[in-house]
XYZ file of C-alpha atoms in Angstrom:
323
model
C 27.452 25.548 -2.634
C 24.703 23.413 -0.740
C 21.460 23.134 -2.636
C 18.250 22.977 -0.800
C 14.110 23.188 -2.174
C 12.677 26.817 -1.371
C 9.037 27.752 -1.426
C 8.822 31.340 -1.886
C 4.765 31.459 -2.713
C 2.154 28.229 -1.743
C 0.759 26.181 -4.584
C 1.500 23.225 -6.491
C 4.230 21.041 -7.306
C 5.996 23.865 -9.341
C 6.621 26.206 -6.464
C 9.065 23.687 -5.159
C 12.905 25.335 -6.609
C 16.022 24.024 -5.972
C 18.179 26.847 -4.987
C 21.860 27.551 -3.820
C 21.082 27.699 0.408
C 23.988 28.630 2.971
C 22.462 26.419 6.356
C 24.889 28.467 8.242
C 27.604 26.843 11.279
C 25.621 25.775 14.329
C 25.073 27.851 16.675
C 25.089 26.867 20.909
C 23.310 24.099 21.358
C 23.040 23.008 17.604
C 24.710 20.802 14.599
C 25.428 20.780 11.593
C 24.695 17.709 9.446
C 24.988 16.208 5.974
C 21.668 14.252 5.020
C 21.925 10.675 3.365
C 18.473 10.103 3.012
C 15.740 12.456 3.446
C 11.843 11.365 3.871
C 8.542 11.940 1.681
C 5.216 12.894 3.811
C 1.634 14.507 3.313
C 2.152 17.151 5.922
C 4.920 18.173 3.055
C 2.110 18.972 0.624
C 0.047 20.746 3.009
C 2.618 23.194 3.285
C 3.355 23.321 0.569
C -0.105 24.263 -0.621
C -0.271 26.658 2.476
C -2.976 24.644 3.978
C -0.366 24.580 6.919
C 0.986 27.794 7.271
C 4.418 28.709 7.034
C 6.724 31.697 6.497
C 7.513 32.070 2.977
C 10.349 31.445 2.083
C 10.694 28.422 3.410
C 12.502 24.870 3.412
C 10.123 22.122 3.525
C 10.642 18.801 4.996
C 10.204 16.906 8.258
C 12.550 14.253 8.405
C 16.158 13.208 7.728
C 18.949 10.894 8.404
C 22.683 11.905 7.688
C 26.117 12.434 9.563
C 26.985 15.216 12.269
C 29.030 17.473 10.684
C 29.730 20.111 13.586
C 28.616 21.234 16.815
C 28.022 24.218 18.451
C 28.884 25.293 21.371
C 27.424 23.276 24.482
C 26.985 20.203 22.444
C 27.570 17.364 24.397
C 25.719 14.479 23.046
C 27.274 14.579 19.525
C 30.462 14.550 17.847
C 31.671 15.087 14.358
C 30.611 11.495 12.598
C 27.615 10.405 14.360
C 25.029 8.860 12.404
C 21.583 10.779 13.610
C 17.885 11.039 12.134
C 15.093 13.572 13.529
C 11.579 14.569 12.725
C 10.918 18.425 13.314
C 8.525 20.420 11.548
C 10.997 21.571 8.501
C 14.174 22.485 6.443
C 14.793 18.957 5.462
C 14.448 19.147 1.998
C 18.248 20.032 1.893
C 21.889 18.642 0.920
C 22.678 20.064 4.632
C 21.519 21.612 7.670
C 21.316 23.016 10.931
C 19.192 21.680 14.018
C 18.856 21.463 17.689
C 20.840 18.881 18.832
C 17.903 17.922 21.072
C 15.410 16.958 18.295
C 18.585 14.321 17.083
C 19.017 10.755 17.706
C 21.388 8.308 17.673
C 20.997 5.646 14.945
C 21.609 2.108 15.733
C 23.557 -0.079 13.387
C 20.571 -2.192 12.632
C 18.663 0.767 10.905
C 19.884 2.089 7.828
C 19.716 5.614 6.530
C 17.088 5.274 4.329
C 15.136 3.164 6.867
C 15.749 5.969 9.182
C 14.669 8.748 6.950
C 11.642 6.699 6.372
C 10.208 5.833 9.067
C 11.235 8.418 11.884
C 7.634 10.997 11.486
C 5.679 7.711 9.656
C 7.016 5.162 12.214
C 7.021 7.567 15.255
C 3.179 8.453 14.078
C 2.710 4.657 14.448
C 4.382 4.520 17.903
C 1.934 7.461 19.131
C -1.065 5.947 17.646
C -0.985 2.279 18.979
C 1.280 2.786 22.374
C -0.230 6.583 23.509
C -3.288 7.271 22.181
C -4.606 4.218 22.851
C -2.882 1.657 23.580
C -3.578 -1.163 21.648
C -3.712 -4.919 23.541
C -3.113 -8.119 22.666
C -6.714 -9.637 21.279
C -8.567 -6.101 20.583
C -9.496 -5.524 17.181
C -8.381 -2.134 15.072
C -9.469 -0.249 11.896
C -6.725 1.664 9.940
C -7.288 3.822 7.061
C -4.976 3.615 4.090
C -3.512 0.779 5.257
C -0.878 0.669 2.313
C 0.644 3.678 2.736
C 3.453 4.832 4.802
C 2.395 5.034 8.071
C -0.227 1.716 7.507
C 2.192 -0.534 6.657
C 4.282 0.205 9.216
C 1.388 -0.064 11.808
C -0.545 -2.873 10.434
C 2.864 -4.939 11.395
C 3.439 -2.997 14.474
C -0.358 -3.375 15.757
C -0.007 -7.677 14.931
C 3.117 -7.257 16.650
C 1.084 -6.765 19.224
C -1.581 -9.414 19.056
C -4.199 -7.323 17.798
C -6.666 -8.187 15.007
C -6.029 -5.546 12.392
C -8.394 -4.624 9.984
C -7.283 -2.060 7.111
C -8.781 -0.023 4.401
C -7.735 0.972 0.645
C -8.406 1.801 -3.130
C -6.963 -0.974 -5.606
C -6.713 -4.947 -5.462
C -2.732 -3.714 -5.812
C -2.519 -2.250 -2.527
C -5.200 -4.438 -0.707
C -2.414 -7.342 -1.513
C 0.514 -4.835 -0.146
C -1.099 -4.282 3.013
C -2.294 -8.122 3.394
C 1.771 -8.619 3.074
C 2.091 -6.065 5.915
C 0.044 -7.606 9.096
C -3.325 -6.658 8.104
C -5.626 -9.644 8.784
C -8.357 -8.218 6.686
C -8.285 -5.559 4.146
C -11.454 -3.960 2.704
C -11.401 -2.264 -0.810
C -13.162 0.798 -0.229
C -13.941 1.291 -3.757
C -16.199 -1.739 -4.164
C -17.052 -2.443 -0.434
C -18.771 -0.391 1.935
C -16.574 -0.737 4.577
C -18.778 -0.280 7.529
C -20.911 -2.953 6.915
C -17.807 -5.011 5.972
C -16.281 -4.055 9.410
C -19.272 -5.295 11.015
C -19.230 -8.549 9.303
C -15.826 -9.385 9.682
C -16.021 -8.944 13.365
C -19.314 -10.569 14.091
C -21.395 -7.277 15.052
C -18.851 -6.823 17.662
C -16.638 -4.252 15.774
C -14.169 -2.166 16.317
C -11.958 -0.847 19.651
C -10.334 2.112 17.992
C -10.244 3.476 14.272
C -7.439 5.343 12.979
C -8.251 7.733 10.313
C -5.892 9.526 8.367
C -8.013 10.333 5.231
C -10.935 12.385 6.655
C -13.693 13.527 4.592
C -14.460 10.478 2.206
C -14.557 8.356 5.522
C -16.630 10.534 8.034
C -18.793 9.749 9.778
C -18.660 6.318 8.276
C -15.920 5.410 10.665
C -18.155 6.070 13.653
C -19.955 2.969 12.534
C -17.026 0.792 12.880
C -16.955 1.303 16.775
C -18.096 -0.922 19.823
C -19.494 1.280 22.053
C -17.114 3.361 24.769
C -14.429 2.899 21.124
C -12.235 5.378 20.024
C -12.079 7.679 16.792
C -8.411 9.404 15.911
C -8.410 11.635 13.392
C -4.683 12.120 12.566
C -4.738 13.710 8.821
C -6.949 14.991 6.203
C -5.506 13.424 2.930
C -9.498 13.911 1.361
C -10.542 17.229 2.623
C -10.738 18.343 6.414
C -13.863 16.198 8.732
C -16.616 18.837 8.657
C -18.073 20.360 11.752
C -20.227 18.013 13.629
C -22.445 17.693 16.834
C -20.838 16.668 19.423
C -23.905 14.770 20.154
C -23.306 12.077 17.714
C -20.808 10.624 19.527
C -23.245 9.997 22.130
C -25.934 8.811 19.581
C -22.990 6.317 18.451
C -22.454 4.779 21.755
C -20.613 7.043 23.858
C -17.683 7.072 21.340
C -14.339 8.787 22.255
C -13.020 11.070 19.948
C -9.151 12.986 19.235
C -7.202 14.951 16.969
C -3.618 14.009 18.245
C -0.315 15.662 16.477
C 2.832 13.900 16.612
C 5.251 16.790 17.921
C 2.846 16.800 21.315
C 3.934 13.203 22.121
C 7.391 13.688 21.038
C 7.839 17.222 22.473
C 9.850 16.287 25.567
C 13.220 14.610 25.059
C 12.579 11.586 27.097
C 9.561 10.787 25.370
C 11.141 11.925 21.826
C 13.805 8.668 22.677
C 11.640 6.733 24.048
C 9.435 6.919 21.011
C 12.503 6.624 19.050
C 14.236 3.551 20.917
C 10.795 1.929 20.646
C 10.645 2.216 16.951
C 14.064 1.230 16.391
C 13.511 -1.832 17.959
C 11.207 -3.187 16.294
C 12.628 -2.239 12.873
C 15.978 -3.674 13.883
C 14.844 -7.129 15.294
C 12.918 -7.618 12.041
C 9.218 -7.371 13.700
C 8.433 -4.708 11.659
C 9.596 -4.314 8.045
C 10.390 -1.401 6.419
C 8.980 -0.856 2.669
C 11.259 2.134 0.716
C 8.887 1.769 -2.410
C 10.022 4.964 -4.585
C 13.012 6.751 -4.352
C 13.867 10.207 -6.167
C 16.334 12.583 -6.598
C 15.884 15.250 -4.323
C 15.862 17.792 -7.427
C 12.887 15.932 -7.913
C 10.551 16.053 -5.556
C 8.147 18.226 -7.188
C 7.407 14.823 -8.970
C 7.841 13.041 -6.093
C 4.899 15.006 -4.269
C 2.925 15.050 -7.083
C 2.549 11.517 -6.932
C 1.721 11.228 -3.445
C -1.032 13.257 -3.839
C -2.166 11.266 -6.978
C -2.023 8.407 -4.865
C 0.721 6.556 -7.154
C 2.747 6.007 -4.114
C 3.230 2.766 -1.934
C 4.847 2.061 1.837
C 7.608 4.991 1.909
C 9.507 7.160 0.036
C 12.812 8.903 0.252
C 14.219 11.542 -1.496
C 18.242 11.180 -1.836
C 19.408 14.285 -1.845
């Protein structure tokens, strides 16, 4: 019988059971497929804690690589074989499972499962970030938040890819080091520096073109203070505690700053866009630009464990859970 994690009730690590689950044939338009490698993120934990709601029970887990197993009827982009990876909003967590064979793509021999499982909601968050949202140029200067975890390291690369000046953030000399090894010109520890002023310093009073903030709380409004005027703010996750209501007047007060909350699934919602943010990402892992860092693997029995220390923070670059 195929195992799978089930969340019946939202809490903590221990709610998180590893249960006999039937994923059912495919049905039209569907497939069936056998995970290899299945990936670690914070939007698991929220969740899971039912800060993101979700019908209990419930199979957590946003992304996956692994082999087509079956199709369903109408399926004409698959067969029985094909390597694939996705990033949809759950029922990863899984030995198998069902999907819509339009939320699939096609893995290239240059990217490894793992890689794939890794990096498809992480790497595509990346893509959205520096080639949507604002599209980072060659010789403007960025602030990223957390630079050494999954998504920063990733980026940080990506964005000096690019030929921008990357600036990062984070809490140890350990991961100030990781993220220097991962594109980041300058990296700023957060629990000795004030990183505003730092910001300012290192770019000559000029500061920042856009800041990328994934942490929330412990660095708003802070962050504000990192932009040239006419800059950009995105807000893309809460790993501290949700930004607190604000006047929309400060942005004005801060120089006529530009502010979003983007959400990956908009910008990958239609298919085109879903493989062209896919094809994008893959080429740059595959030709070597950017590098892909699988620091902690765990069973997938485990991943109450495995959560547990993303939230403490004990984490580095990516994680996969095998299942």
């Amino acid at each position: 019988m195929t195992k799978a994690i089930r969340v019946h009730e939202t809490g903590g690590p221990e709610v998180l059971r590893l249960e006999d689950y039937d994923p059912g044939r495919p049905g039209p338009g569907e497939v069936l497929i056998e995970h290899k490698a299945i990936g670690l993120n914070f939007i698991d934990v929220y969740y899971r804690t039912g800060l993101y709601k979700a019908e209990t029970p419930f199979v957590p887990g946003g992304e996956g690589a692994g082999v087509v197993i079956e199709t369903g009827e109408g399926v004409t982009g698959f067969s029985p074989g094909d390597r694939v990876a996705y990033c949809v909003t759950g029922g990863a967590y899984a030995e198998r499972r069902t999907i819509a064979a339009d939320r699939l793509v096609r893995l290239p021999e240059t990217v490894s499962d793992e890689q794939a499982a890794a990096i498809m909601l992480k790497g595509m968050t990346a893509w959205y970030l520096l080639r949507r949202t604002y599209q980072v140029k060659a010789g403007e200067t960025i602030l990223y938040h957390a630079a050494a975890g999954g998504v920063g390291l990733l980026l940080g690369q990506w964005a000096k890819h690019l030929g921008a000046t990357v600036i990062g953030t984070a809490g140890s000399k350990e991961k100030v080091e990781l993220a220097r090894a991962h594109g980041f010109d300058h990296v700023i520890d957060y629990t000795k520096d004030d990183f505003a002023a730092a910001v300012k310093e290192l770019t000559g009073g000029r500061k920042c073109d856009v800041v990328y903030d994934s942490v929330g709380n412990d660095t708003f409004p802070a962050s504000l203070d990192c932009l040239r005027p006419l800059g950009m703010f995105v807000s893309f996750g809460q790993s501290s505690g949700p930004i607190p209501p604000f006047s929309i007047n400060l942005l004005a007060q801060k120089g006529s700053l530009f502010a979003t909350r983007p959400s990956l699934f908009t910008y990958i919602a239609a298919r085109k866009e879903l493989e062209t943010a896919a094809r994008d990402l893959f080429d740059v892992v595959g030709s070597g630009a950017v590098k892909v860092a699988i620091n902690q693997r765990y069973p997938l029995a485990d991943v109450g464990r495995a959560q547990a220390d993303l939230e403490g923070r004990r984490t580095t670059g990516t994680t996969v859970l095998i299942p």
